[in-house]
mmCIF file of C-alpha atoms in Angstrom:
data_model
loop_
_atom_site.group_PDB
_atom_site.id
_atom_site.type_symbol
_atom_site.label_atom_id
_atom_site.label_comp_id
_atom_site.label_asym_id
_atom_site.label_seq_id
_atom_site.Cartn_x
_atom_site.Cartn_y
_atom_site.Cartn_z
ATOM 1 C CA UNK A 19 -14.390 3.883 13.643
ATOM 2 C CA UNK A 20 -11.781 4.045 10.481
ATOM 3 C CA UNK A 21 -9.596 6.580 12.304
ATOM 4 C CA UNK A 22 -9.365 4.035 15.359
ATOM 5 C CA UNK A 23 -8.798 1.197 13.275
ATOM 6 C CA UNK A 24 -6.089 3.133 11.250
ATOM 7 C CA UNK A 25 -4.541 3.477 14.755
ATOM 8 C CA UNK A 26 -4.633 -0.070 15.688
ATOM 9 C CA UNK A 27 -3.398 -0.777 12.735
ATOM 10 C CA UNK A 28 -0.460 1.602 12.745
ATOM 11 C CA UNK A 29 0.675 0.451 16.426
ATOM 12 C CA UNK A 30 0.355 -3.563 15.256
ATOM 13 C CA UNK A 31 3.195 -2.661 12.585
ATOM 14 C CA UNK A 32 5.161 -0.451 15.093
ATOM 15 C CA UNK A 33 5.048 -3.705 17.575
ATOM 16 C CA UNK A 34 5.733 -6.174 14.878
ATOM 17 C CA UNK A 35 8.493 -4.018 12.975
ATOM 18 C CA UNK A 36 10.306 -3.528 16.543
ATOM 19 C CA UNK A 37 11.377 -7.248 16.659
ATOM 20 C CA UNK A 38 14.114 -8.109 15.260
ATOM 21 C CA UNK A 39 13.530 -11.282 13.045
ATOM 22 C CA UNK A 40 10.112 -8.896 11.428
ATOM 23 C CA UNK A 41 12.896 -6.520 10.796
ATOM 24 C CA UNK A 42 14.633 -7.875 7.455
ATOM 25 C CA UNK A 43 11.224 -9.314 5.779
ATOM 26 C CA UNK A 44 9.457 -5.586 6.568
ATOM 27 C CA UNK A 45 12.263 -3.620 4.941
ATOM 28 C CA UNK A 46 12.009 -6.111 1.491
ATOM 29 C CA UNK A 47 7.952 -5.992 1.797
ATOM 30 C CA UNK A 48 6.391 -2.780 3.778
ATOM 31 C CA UNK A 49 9.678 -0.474 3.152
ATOM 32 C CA UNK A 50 9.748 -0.407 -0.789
ATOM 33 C CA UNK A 51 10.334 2.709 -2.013
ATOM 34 C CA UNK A 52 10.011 2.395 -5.772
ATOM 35 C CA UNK A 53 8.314 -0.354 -8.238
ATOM 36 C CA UNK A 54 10.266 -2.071 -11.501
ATOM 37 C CA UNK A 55 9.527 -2.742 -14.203
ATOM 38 C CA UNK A 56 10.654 -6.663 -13.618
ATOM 39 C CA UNK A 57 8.067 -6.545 -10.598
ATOM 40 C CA UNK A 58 5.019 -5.375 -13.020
ATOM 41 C CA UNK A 59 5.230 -7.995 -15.514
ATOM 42 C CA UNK A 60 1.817 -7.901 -17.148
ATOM 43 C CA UNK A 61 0.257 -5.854 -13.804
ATOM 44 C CA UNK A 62 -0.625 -2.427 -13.738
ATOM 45 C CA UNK A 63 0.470 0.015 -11.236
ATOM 46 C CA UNK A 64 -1.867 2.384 -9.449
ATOM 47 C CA UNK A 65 -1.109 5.044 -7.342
ATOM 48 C CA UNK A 66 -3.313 6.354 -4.424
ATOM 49 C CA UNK A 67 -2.291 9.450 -2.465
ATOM 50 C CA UNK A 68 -3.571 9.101 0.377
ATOM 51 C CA UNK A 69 -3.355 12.412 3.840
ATOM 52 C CA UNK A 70 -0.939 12.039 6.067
ATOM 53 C CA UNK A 71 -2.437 12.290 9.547
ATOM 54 C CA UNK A 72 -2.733 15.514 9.637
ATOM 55 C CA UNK A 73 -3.986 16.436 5.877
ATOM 56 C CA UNK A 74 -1.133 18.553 5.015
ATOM 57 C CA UNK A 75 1.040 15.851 2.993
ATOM 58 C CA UNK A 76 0.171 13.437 0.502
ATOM 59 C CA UNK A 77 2.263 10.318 0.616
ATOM 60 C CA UNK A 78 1.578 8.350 -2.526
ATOM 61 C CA UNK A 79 1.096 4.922 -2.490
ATOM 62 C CA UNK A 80 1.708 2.631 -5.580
ATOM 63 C CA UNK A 81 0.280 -1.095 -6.025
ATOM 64 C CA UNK A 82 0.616 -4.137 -8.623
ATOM 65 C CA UNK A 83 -2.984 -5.296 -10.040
ATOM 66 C CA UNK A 84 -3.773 -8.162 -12.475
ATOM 67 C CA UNK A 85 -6.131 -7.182 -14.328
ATOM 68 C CA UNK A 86 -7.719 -10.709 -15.955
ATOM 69 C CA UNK A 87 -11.182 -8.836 -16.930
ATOM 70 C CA UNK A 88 -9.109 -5.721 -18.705
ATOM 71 C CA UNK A 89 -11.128 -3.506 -16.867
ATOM 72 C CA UNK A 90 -11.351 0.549 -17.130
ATOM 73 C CA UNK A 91 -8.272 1.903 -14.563
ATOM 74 C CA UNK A 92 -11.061 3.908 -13.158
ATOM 75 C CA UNK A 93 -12.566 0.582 -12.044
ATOM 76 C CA UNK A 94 -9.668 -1.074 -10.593
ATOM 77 C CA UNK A 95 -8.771 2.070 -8.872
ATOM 78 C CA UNK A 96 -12.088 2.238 -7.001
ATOM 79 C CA UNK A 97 -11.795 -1.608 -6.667
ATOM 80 C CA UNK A 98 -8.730 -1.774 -5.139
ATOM 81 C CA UNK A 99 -9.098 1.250 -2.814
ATOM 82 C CA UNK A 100 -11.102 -0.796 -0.383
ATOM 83 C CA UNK A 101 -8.123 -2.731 -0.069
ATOM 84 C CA UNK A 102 -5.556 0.098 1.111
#
C-alpha cells in the first residue's frame, strides 16, 4: 500500500533525523531549500508538486537530471517520477 509505505518512510527519516550525528548531513542533503545554478551544471531541474497529506497544499519538489539521451522534459519528468 503506497500510503503505508509513504508512512514508513516518513517515520524512518523522523527516527534517523532525531540523532544527532544524522542531524548536520540531513540539513546539507534532505533540508535544501533552493537549487543554484553552480549545482545544475549541465543538469536540468524538474519540479514535481506533489499533495501534502491532506490534498490542500502543494509543496513543490525540485530535482537535478542528466540527461545523456537529450530526451523530451516530458519524458524525464514521467521517468523520474517513479523515483520521488
Amino acid at each position: 500500500n503506497i500510503v503505508m509505505k509513504k508512512k514508513e518512510d516518513a517515520l524512518a527519516i523522523k527516527e534517523s533525523l532525531s540523532k544527532p550525528e544524522n542531524l548536520k548531513q540531513a540539513s546539507k542533503d534532505l533540508l535544501k531549500s533552493a537549487v543554484y545554478e553552480d549545482e545544475v551544471a549541465n543538469g536540468k531541474v524538474i519540479t514535481y508538486w506533489i499533495p501534502d497529506d491532506q490534498a490542500q497544499n502543494l509543496i513543490p519538489i525540485s530535482t537535478i537530471v542528466q540527461d545523456p539521451e537529450n530526451k523530451s522534459w516530458l519524458d524525464i519528468f514521467n521517468e523520474k517520477m517513479t523515483e520521488l
